[in-house]
Amino acid sequence: MATVNTLELDAKVQALYRLVAQEPRGSYHFEMGRDLARRLGYPADLLDRVPAGAVESFAGVGYFLDLAAIGEGERVIDLGSGSGMDSFCAARQVTASGRVVGVDFTPAQLDKARGLAEASGFERVEFREGRIEALPAEDASFDCAISNGVVNLSADKERVFAEAARVLRPGGRLALADIVTEQPLTEAIVCDADLWASCIGGAAHETTYRRAVEAAGLRIEELRGNDYAFLSGRARRAGVKYGVKSVSLLAVKPDR
């Protein structure tokens, strides 16, 4: 099957998520903000302790921090950190002795996240420019990798999971939320960069997604569905026809 033009996809993703950062009250295929985060399962008291600007640009698809079980002093890397909400949440959990690194390739998102970190005094959070297929991080340097609604945007998911496994220490965890499908998407949808950028066109079949995680040497411990739905009619129709849905997943890198 043909796939999306990756150069066009990069341009579409950066254009869309620039708007998400700069115009969080705009109209999109997906819901955003605090109400979405609360419905997905984020505790109100945790959201109260992260920058409001990051919460307003939150465009995730699920909750997974309970699966991540991030502890004091741990090092966490956020794949596709956007405006930083999940990174800031993780920073509250690692406390002053830990470290969080967010990775994103959209300049507007990085600018917003960095500005919020500086203005709010989040000294243990760093936002690095980079791609999730080639993480700017050393081998075995993190205890936990997290991601929210981003892996589906990549045309090389196997590489993403291989990179997550590379930067995790033995025994480290990958906890994420993402969009998958129950039925394979048509070639017309898979080749549509607009649908990819809106978190639909790049959604892998659930079985294929699991196999990509496992091929990276990660052991899936839990996979559950989320209460998530797209807003636009086109996205909703695709969701019904192909079983497009959100899941949260926990996988572990074996000790040996």
PDB file of C-alpha atoms in Angstrom:
ATOM      1  CA  MET A   1       0.000   0.000   0.000  1.00  0.00           C
ATOM      2  CA  ALA A   2       1.194   3.527  -0.765  1.00  0.00           C
ATOM      3  CA  THR A   3       1.831   5.829   2.138  1.00  0.00           C
ATOM      4  CA  VAL A   4       1.782   9.521   2.878  1.00  0.00           C
ATOM      5  CA  ASN A   5       4.287  11.993   1.448  1.00  0.00           C
ATOM      6  CA  THR A   6       6.479  12.560   4.497  1.00  0.00           C
ATOM      7  CA  LEU A   7       7.641  16.048   3.493  1.00  0.00           C
ATOM      8  CA  GLU A   8       4.046  17.149   3.042  1.00  0.00           C
ATOM      9  CA  LEU A   9       3.134  15.475   6.324  1.00  0.00           C
ATOM     10  CA  ASP A  10       5.876  17.304   8.240  1.00  0.00           C
ATOM     11  CA  ALA A  11       4.679  20.630   6.861  1.00  0.00           C
ATOM     12  CA  LYS A  12       1.038  19.877   7.713  1.00  0.00           C
ATOM     13  CA  VAL A  13       1.858  18.715  11.244  1.00  0.00           C
ATOM     14  CA  GLN A  14       4.003  21.752  11.988  1.00  0.00           C
ATOM     15  CA  ALA A  15       1.392  24.135  10.587  1.00  0.00           C
ATOM     16  CA  LEU A  16      -1.437  22.542  12.553  1.00  0.00           C
ATOM     17  CA  TYR A  17       0.404  22.307  15.848  1.00  0.00           C
ATOM     18  CA  ARG A  18       1.740  25.835  15.501  1.00  0.00           C
ATOM     19  CA  LEU A  19      -1.911  26.880  15.628  1.00  0.00           C
ATOM     20  CA  VAL A  20      -2.539  24.564  18.583  1.00  0.00           C
ATOM     21  CA  ALA A  21       0.228  26.383  20.462  1.00  0.00           C
ATOM     22  CA  GLN A  22      -0.668  29.900  19.407  1.00  0.00           C
ATOM     23  CA  GLU A  23      -4.457  29.700  18.999  1.00  0.00           C
ATOM     24  CA  PRO A  24      -5.711  27.116  21.509  1.00  0.00           C
ATOM     25  CA  ARG A  25      -9.276  28.378  21.230  1.00  0.00           C
ATOM     26  CA  GLY A  26      -9.418  27.775  17.488  1.00  0.00           C
ATOM     27  CA  SER A  27     -11.529  25.176  15.704  1.00  0.00           C
ATOM     28  CA  TYR A  28      -9.881  21.789  15.085  1.00  0.00           C
ATOM     29  CA  HIS A  29     -10.768  18.149  14.315  1.00  0.00           C
ATOM     30  CA  PHE A  30     -10.048  17.388  17.971  1.00  0.00           C
ATOM     31  CA  GLU A  31     -10.939  18.751  21.392  1.00  0.00           C
ATOM     32  CA  MET A  32      -8.362  20.587  23.483  1.00  0.00           C
ATOM     33  CA  GLY A  33      -7.805  22.006  26.932  1.00  0.00           C
ATOM     34  CA  ARG A  34      -8.649  21.366  30.555  1.00  0.00           C
ATOM     35  CA  ASP A  35     -12.116  19.894  30.034  1.00  0.00           C
ATOM     36  CA  LEU A  36     -10.635  17.261  27.721  1.00  0.00           C
ATOM     37  CA  ALA A  37      -7.831  16.490  30.169  1.00  0.00           C
ATOM     38  CA  ARG A  38     -10.258  16.064  33.063  1.00  0.00           C
ATOM     39  CA  ARG A  39     -12.541  13.757  31.065  1.00  0.00           C
ATOM     40  CA  LEU A  40      -9.576  11.619  30.033  1.00  0.00           C
ATOM     41  CA  GLY A  41      -8.623  11.144  33.678  1.00  0.00           C
ATOM     42  CA  TYR A  42      -6.083  13.816  34.635  1.00  0.00           C
ATOM     43  CA  PRO A  43      -6.561  14.737  38.320  1.00  0.00           C
ATOM     44  CA  ALA A  44      -7.703  18.327  38.852  1.00  0.00           C
ATOM     45  CA  ASP A  45      -5.101  18.921  41.558  1.00  0.00           C
ATOM     46  CA  LEU A  46      -2.306  17.895  39.186  1.00  0.00           C
ATOM     47  CA  LEU A  47      -3.581  20.200  36.430  1.00  0.00           C
ATOM     48  CA  ASP A  48      -3.693  23.016  38.971  1.00  0.00           C
ATOM     49  CA  ARG A  49       0.040  22.579  39.549  1.00  0.00           C
ATOM     50  CA  VAL A  50       1.173  22.937  35.922  1.00  0.00           C
ATOM     51  CA  PRO A  51       1.175  26.087  33.740  1.00  0.00           C
ATOM     52  CA  ALA A  52      -2.301  27.047  32.540  1.00  0.00           C
ATOM     53  CA  GLY A  53      -0.873  27.875  29.120  1.00  0.00           C
ATOM     54  CA  ALA A  54       0.231  24.285  28.667  1.00  0.00           C
ATOM     55  CA  VAL A  55      -3.173  22.977  29.730  1.00  0.00           C
ATOM     56  CA  GLU A  56      -5.032  25.199  27.261  1.00  0.00           C
ATOM     57  CA  SER A  57      -2.969  23.782  24.365  1.00  0.00           C
ATOM     58  CA  PHE A  58      -3.279  20.172  25.532  1.00  0.00           C
ATOM     59  CA  ALA A  59      -4.391  18.036  22.570  1.00  0.00           C
ATOM     60  CA  GLY A  60      -3.764  14.542  23.927  1.00  0.00           C
ATOM     61  CA  VAL A  61      -5.922  11.504  23.338  1.00  0.00           C
ATOM     62  CA  GLY A  62      -5.744   9.646  26.653  1.00  0.00           C
ATOM     63  CA  TYR A  63      -4.435   9.395  30.211  1.00  0.00           C
ATOM     64  CA  PHE A  64      -1.505   7.139  31.094  1.00  0.00           C
ATOM     65  CA  LEU A  65       0.339   8.688  34.035  1.00  0.00           C
ATOM     66  CA  ASP A  66      -1.160   6.094  36.371  1.00  0.00           C
ATOM     67  CA  LEU A  67       0.355   3.389  34.152  1.00  0.00           C
ATOM     68  CA  ALA A  68       3.690   5.217  34.050  1.00  0.00           C
ATOM     69  CA  ALA A  69       3.869   5.272  37.860  1.00  0.00           C
ATOM     70  CA  ILE A  70       6.580   7.937  37.726  1.00  0.00           C
ATOM     71  CA  GLY A  71       8.553   8.109  40.961  1.00  0.00           C
ATOM     72  CA  GLU A  72      10.656  10.649  42.790  1.00  0.00           C
ATOM     73  CA  GLY A  73      14.098  11.143  41.290  1.00  0.00           C
ATOM     74  CA  GLU A  74      13.343   9.431  37.969  1.00  0.00           C
ATOM     75  CA  ARG A  75      14.351  10.634  34.512  1.00  0.00           C
ATOM     76  CA  VAL A  76      11.487  10.913  32.013  1.00  0.00           C
ATOM     77  CA  ILE A  77      11.466  11.657  28.279  1.00  0.00           C
ATOM     78  CA  ASP A  78       8.295  12.906  26.549  1.00  0.00           C
ATOM     79  CA  LEU A  79       8.051  11.948  22.865  1.00  0.00           C
ATOM     80  CA  GLY A  80       6.281  14.776  21.052  1.00  0.00           C
ATOM     81  CA  SER A  81       5.929  17.054  24.058  1.00  0.00           C
ATOM     82  CA  GLY A  82       3.930  19.824  22.363  1.00  0.00           C
ATOM     83  CA  SER A  83       3.259  22.747  24.671  1.00  0.00           C
ATOM     84  CA  GLY A  84       4.449  20.662  27.581  1.00  0.00           C
ATOM     85  CA  MET A  85       1.480  19.632  29.705  1.00  0.00           C
ATOM     86  CA  ASP A  86       2.508  16.004  30.155  1.00  0.00           C
ATOM     87  CA  SER A  87       6.133  17.028  30.691  1.00  0.00           C
ATOM     88  CA  PHE A  88       5.087  19.453  33.420  1.00  0.00           C
ATOM     89  CA  CYS A  89       2.862  16.802  35.017  1.00  0.00           C
ATOM     90  CA  ALA A  90       5.779  14.365  35.004  1.00  0.00           C
ATOM     91  CA  ALA A  91       8.026  17.031  36.534  1.00  0.00           C
ATOM     92  CA  ARG A  92       5.658  17.327  39.479  1.00  0.00           C
ATOM     93  CA  GLN A  93       5.977  13.576  39.997  1.00  0.00           C
ATOM     94  CA  VAL A  94       9.770  13.282  39.725  1.00  0.00           C
ATOM     95  CA  THR A  95      10.124  16.209  42.182  1.00  0.00           C
ATOM     96  CA  ALA A  96      13.303  18.261  42.534  1.00  0.00           C
ATOM     97  CA  SER A  97      15.659  15.285  42.316  1.00  0.00           C
ATOM     98  CA  GLY A  98      14.369  14.061  38.937  1.00  0.00           C
ATOM     99  CA  ARG A  99      14.554  15.304  35.380  1.00  0.00           C
ATOM    100  CA  VAL A 100      12.130  15.563  32.441  1.00  0.00           C
ATOM    101  CA  VAL A 101      13.098  16.074  28.803  1.00  0.00           C
ATOM    102  CA  GLY A 102      10.454  16.937  26.223  1.00  0.00           C
ATOM    103  CA  VAL A 103      11.217  16.383  22.531  1.00  0.00           C
ATOM    104  CA  ASP A 104       9.312  18.078  19.703  1.00  0.00           C
ATOM    105  CA  PHE A 105       9.996  19.254  16.152  1.00  0.00           C
ATOM    106  CA  THR A 106       7.480  22.109  15.937  1.00  0.00           C
ATOM    107  CA  PRO A 107       9.213  25.426  16.732  1.00  0.00           C
ATOM    108  CA  ALA A 108       6.062  27.152  17.999  1.00  0.00           C
ATOM    109  CA  GLN A 109       5.364  24.347  20.457  1.00  0.00           C
ATOM    110  CA  LEU A 110       8.956  24.392  21.710  1.00  0.00           C
ATOM    111  CA  ASP A 111       8.879  28.170  22.104  1.00  0.00           C
ATOM    112  CA  LYS A 112       5.687  28.020  24.124  1.00  0.00           C
ATOM    113  CA  ALA A 113       6.821  25.135  26.336  1.00  0.00           C
ATOM    114  CA  ARG A 114      10.205  26.734  27.023  1.00  0.00           C
ATOM    115  CA  GLY A 115       8.608  30.069  27.837  1.00  0.00           C
ATOM    116  CA  LEU A 116       6.149  28.455  30.225  1.00  0.00           C
ATOM    117  CA  ALA A 117       8.914  26.473  31.932  1.00  0.00           C
ATOM    118  CA  GLU A 118      10.982  29.603  32.500  1.00  0.00           C
ATOM    119  CA  ALA A 119       8.048  31.741  33.626  1.00  0.00           C
ATOM    120  CA  SER A 120       6.785  29.062  36.024  1.00  0.00           C
ATOM    121  CA  GLY A 121      10.141  28.053  37.476  1.00  0.00           C
ATOM    122  CA  PHE A 122      10.203  24.479  36.162  1.00  0.00           C
ATOM    123  CA  GLU A 123      13.987  24.153  36.274  1.00  0.00           C
ATOM    124  CA  ARG A 124      13.954  20.341  36.073  1.00  0.00           C
ATOM    125  CA  VAL A 125      12.205  20.353  32.666  1.00  0.00           C
ATOM    126  CA  GLU A 126      14.119  20.761  29.408  1.00  0.00           C
ATOM    127  CA  PHE A 127      12.614  20.929  25.926  1.00  0.00           C
ATOM    128  CA  ARG A 128      14.817  19.728  23.074  1.00  0.00           C
ATOM    129  CA  GLU A 129      14.239  20.124  19.357  1.00  0.00           C
ATOM    130  CA  GLY A 130      14.245  16.755  17.637  1.00  0.00           C
ATOM    131  CA  ARG A 131      12.259  13.968  16.043  1.00  0.00           C
ATOM    132  CA  ILE A 132      10.802  11.005  17.854  1.00  0.00           C
ATOM    133  CA  GLU A 133      12.348   8.744  15.212  1.00  0.00           C
ATOM    134  CA  ALA A 134      15.833   9.980  16.218  1.00  0.00           C
ATOM    135  CA  LEU A 135      15.712  11.067  19.836  1.00  0.00           C
ATOM    136  CA  PRO A 136      18.367  13.557  20.990  1.00  0.00           C
ATOM    137  CA  ALA A 137      19.269  11.425  24.014  1.00  0.00           C
ATOM    138  CA  GLU A 138      21.869   8.891  25.092  1.00  0.00           C
ATOM    139  CA  ASP A 139      21.331   5.145  25.349  1.00  0.00           C
ATOM    140  CA  ALA A 140      19.738   3.827  28.562  1.00  0.00           C
ATOM    141  CA  SER A 141      19.458   7.327  30.030  1.00  0.00           C
ATOM    142  CA  PHE A 142      15.792   7.372  31.096  1.00  0.00           C
ATOM    143  CA  ASP A 143      13.585   5.458  33.517  1.00  0.00           C
ATOM    144  CA  CYS A 144      10.352   6.201  31.669  1.00  0.00           C
ATOM    145  CA  ALA A 145       9.264   7.350  28.214  1.00  0.00           C
ATOM    146  CA  ILE A 146       5.836   8.925  27.721  1.00  0.00           C
ATOM    147  CA  SER A 147       3.866  10.117  24.698  1.00  0.00           C
ATOM    148  CA  ASN A 148       0.350  11.358  24.021  1.00  0.00           C
ATOM    149  CA  GLY A 149      -1.320  11.196  20.614  1.00  0.00           C
ATOM    150  CA  VAL A 150       1.940  11.558  18.705  1.00  0.00           C
ATOM    151  CA  VAL A 151       3.235   8.185  17.498  1.00  0.00           C
ATOM    152  CA  ASN A 152       0.334   7.949  15.036  1.00  0.00           C
ATOM    153  CA  LEU A 153       1.763  11.052  13.320  1.00  0.00           C
ATOM    154  CA  SER A 154       4.968   9.200  12.437  1.00  0.00           C
ATOM    155  CA  ALA A 155       5.343   7.312   9.166  1.00  0.00           C
ATOM    156  CA  ASP A 156       7.979   5.077  10.812  1.00  0.00           C
ATOM    157  CA  LYS A 157       6.442   3.783  14.026  1.00  0.00           C
ATOM    158  CA  GLU A 158       8.880   0.880  14.267  1.00  0.00           C
ATOM    159  CA  ARG A 159      11.731   3.398  14.431  1.00  0.00           C
ATOM    160  CA  VAL A 160       9.911   5.393  17.125  1.00  0.00           C
ATOM    161  CA  PHE A 161       9.540   2.367  19.373  1.00  0.00           C
ATOM    162  CA  ALA A 162      13.124   1.288  18.689  1.00  0.00           C
ATOM    163  CA  GLU A 163      14.282   4.737  19.784  1.00  0.00           C
ATOM    164  CA  ALA A 164      12.139   4.591  22.925  1.00  0.00           C
ATOM    165  CA  ALA A 165      13.689   1.222  23.773  1.00  0.00           C
ATOM    166  CA  ARG A 166      17.176   2.557  23.090  1.00  0.00           C
ATOM    167  CA  VAL A 167      16.932   5.477  25.519  1.00  0.00           C
ATOM    168  CA  LEU A 168      15.256   3.435  28.281  1.00  0.00           C
ATOM    169  CA  ARG A 169      17.359   1.732  30.925  1.00  0.00           C
ATOM    170  CA  PRO A 170      16.794  -2.003  31.470  1.00  0.00           C
ATOM    171  CA  GLY A 171      13.527  -2.296  33.395  1.00  0.00           C
ATOM    172  CA  GLY A 172      12.375   1.110  32.131  1.00  0.00           C
ATOM    173  CA  ARG A 173       8.781   1.795  31.045  1.00  0.00           C
ATOM    174  CA  LEU A 174       7.031   3.193  28.010  1.00  0.00           C
ATOM    175  CA  ALA A 175       3.612   4.654  28.850  1.00  0.00           C
ATOM    176  CA  LEU A 176       1.557   6.354  26.169  1.00  0.00           C
ATOM    177  CA  ALA A 177      -1.827   7.156  24.703  1.00  0.00           C
ATOM    178  CA  ASP A 178      -2.376   6.970  20.961  1.00  0.00           C
ATOM    179  CA  ILE A 179      -4.850   6.424  18.144  1.00  0.00           C
ATOM    180  CA  VAL A 180      -5.230   2.961  16.579  1.00  0.00           C
ATOM    181  CA  THR A 181      -7.820   1.270  14.371  1.00  0.00           C
ATOM    182  CA  GLU A 182      -9.853  -1.922  14.445  1.00  0.00           C
ATOM    183  CA  GLN A 183      -9.938  -2.134  10.639  1.00  0.00           C
ATOM    184  CA  PRO A 184      -7.136  -1.284   8.158  1.00  0.00           C
ATOM    185  CA  LEU A 185      -7.480   2.175   6.626  1.00  0.00           C
ATOM    186  CA  THR A 186      -7.876   2.619   2.876  1.00  0.00           C
ATOM    187  CA  GLU A 187      -5.020   3.829   0.681  1.00  0.00           C
ATOM    188  CA  ALA A 188      -6.891   7.102   0.085  1.00  0.00           C
ATOM    189  CA  ILE A 189      -6.951   7.833   3.822  1.00  0.00           C
ATOM    190  CA  VAL A 190      -3.366   6.697   4.407  1.00  0.00           C
ATOM    191  CA  CYS A 191      -2.136   9.027   1.629  1.00  0.00           C
ATOM    192  CA  ASP A 192      -4.070  12.057   2.959  1.00  0.00           C
ATOM    193  CA  ALA A 193      -1.613  14.325   4.825  1.00  0.00           C
ATOM    194  CA  ASP A 194      -4.479  16.365   6.296  1.00  0.00           C
ATOM    195  CA  LEU A 195      -5.971  13.257   7.914  1.00  0.00           C
ATOM    196  CA  TRP A 196      -2.508  12.218   9.166  1.00  0.00           C
ATOM    197  CA  ALA A 197      -1.970  15.614  10.780  1.00  0.00           C
ATOM    198  CA  SER A 198      -5.382  15.300  12.430  1.00  0.00           C
ATOM    199  CA  CYS A 199      -4.372  11.968  14.070  1.00  0.00           C
ATOM    200  CA  ILE A 200      -6.469   9.740  11.804  1.00  0.00           C
ATOM    201  CA  GLY A 201      -4.604   8.865   8.597  1.00  0.00           C
ATOM    202  CA  GLY A 202      -1.547   7.522  10.380  1.00  0.00           C
ATOM    203  CA  ALA A 203      -3.392   5.359  12.877  1.00  0.00           C
ATOM    204  CA  ALA A 204      -2.112   1.790  12.699  1.00  0.00           C
ATOM    205  CA  HIS A 205      -4.221  -1.313  13.082  1.00  0.00           C
ATOM    206  CA  GLU A 206      -4.157  -2.261  16.768  1.00  0.00           C
ATOM    207  CA  THR A 207      -2.464  -5.602  16.078  1.00  0.00           C
ATOM    208  CA  THR A 208       0.189  -3.949  13.897  1.00  0.00           C
ATOM    209  CA  TYR A 209       0.772  -1.343  16.588  1.00  0.00           C
ATOM    210  CA  ARG A 210       1.296  -3.971  19.274  1.00  0.00           C
ATOM    211  CA  ARG A 211       3.696  -5.876  17.050  1.00  0.00           C
ATOM    212  CA  ALA A 212       5.739  -2.726  16.442  1.00  0.00           C
ATOM    213  CA  VAL A 213       6.075  -2.187  20.197  1.00  0.00           C
ATOM    214  CA  GLU A 214       7.087  -5.795  20.761  1.00  0.00           C
ATOM    215  CA  ALA A 215       9.525  -5.768  17.812  1.00  0.00           C
ATOM    216  CA  ALA A 216      11.461  -3.067  19.662  1.00  0.00           C
ATOM    217  CA  GLY A 217      12.019  -5.530  22.509  1.00  0.00           C
ATOM    218  CA  LEU A 218       9.386  -4.043  24.796  1.00  0.00           C
ATOM    219  CA  ARG A 219       6.914  -6.235  26.691  1.00  0.00           C
ATOM    220  CA  ILE A 220       3.335  -4.937  26.746  1.00  0.00           C
ATOM    221  CA  GLU A 221       1.922  -5.081  30.267  1.00  0.00           C
ATOM    222  CA  GLU A 222      -1.419  -3.325  29.758  1.00  0.00           C
ATOM    223  CA  LEU A 223      -3.543  -1.854  26.976  1.00  0.00           C
ATOM    224  CA  ARG A 224      -6.892  -0.191  27.626  1.00  0.00           C
ATOM    225  CA  GLY A 225      -9.379   1.974  25.763  1.00  0.00           C
ATOM    226  CA  ASN A 226     -10.057   5.660  26.428  1.00  0.00           C
ATOM    227  CA  ASP A 227     -13.158   7.856  26.349  1.00  0.00           C
ATOM    228  CA  TYR A 228     -12.122   9.903  23.337  1.00  0.00           C
ATOM    229  CA  ALA A 229     -13.878  11.101  20.182  1.00  0.00           C
ATOM    230  CA  PHE A 230     -12.994  13.457  17.342  1.00  0.00           C
ATOM    231  CA  LEU A 231     -15.092  16.561  16.728  1.00  0.00           C
ATOM    232  CA  SER A 232     -15.455  16.966  12.963  1.00  0.00           C
ATOM    233  CA  GLY A 233     -17.962  14.977  10.945  1.00  0.00           C
ATOM    234  CA  ARG A 234     -15.280  13.629   8.614  1.00  0.00           C
ATOM    235  CA  ALA A 235     -13.185  12.373  11.517  1.00  0.00           C
ATOM    236  CA  ARG A 236     -16.197  10.876  13.281  1.00  0.00           C
ATOM    237  CA  ARG A 237     -17.276   9.005  10.149  1.00  0.00           C
ATOM    238  CA  ALA A 238     -13.804   7.516   9.812  1.00  0.00           C
ATOM    239  CA  GLY A 239     -13.935   6.542  13.455  1.00  0.00           C
ATOM    240  CA  VAL A 240     -17.176   4.646  12.990  1.00  0.00           C
ATOM    241  CA  LYS A 241     -16.229   2.965   9.699  1.00  0.00           C
ATOM    242  CA  TYR A 242     -12.716   1.843  10.655  1.00  0.00           C
ATOM    243  CA  GLY A 243     -12.963   1.646  14.420  1.00  0.00           C
ATOM    244  CA  VAL A 244     -10.569   4.535  14.995  1.00  0.00           C
ATOM    245  CA  LYS A 245     -10.093   4.750  18.752  1.00  0.00           C
ATOM    246  CA  SER A 246      -7.791   5.870  21.536  1.00  0.00           C
ATOM    247  CA  VAL A 247      -5.853   3.457  23.728  1.00  0.00           C
ATOM    248  CA  SER A 248      -3.382   3.793  26.591  1.00  0.00           C
ATOM    249  CA  LEU A 249      -0.497   1.371  26.797  1.00  0.00           C
ATOM    250  CA  LEU A 250       2.224   0.349  29.243  1.00  0.00           C
ATOM    251  CA  ALA A 251       5.277  -1.591  28.021  1.00  0.00           C
ATOM    252  CA  VAL A 252       8.451  -2.534  29.852  1.00  0.00           C
ATOM    253  CA  LYS A 253      12.010  -2.993  28.659  1.00  0.00           C
ATOM    254  CA  PRO A 254      13.268  -6.307  30.070  1.00  0.00           C
ATOM    255  CA  ASP A 255      16.100  -6.227  32.602  1.00  0.00           C
ATOM    256  CA  ARG A 256      18.210  -8.412  30.323  1.00  0.00           C
TER     257      ARG A 256
END
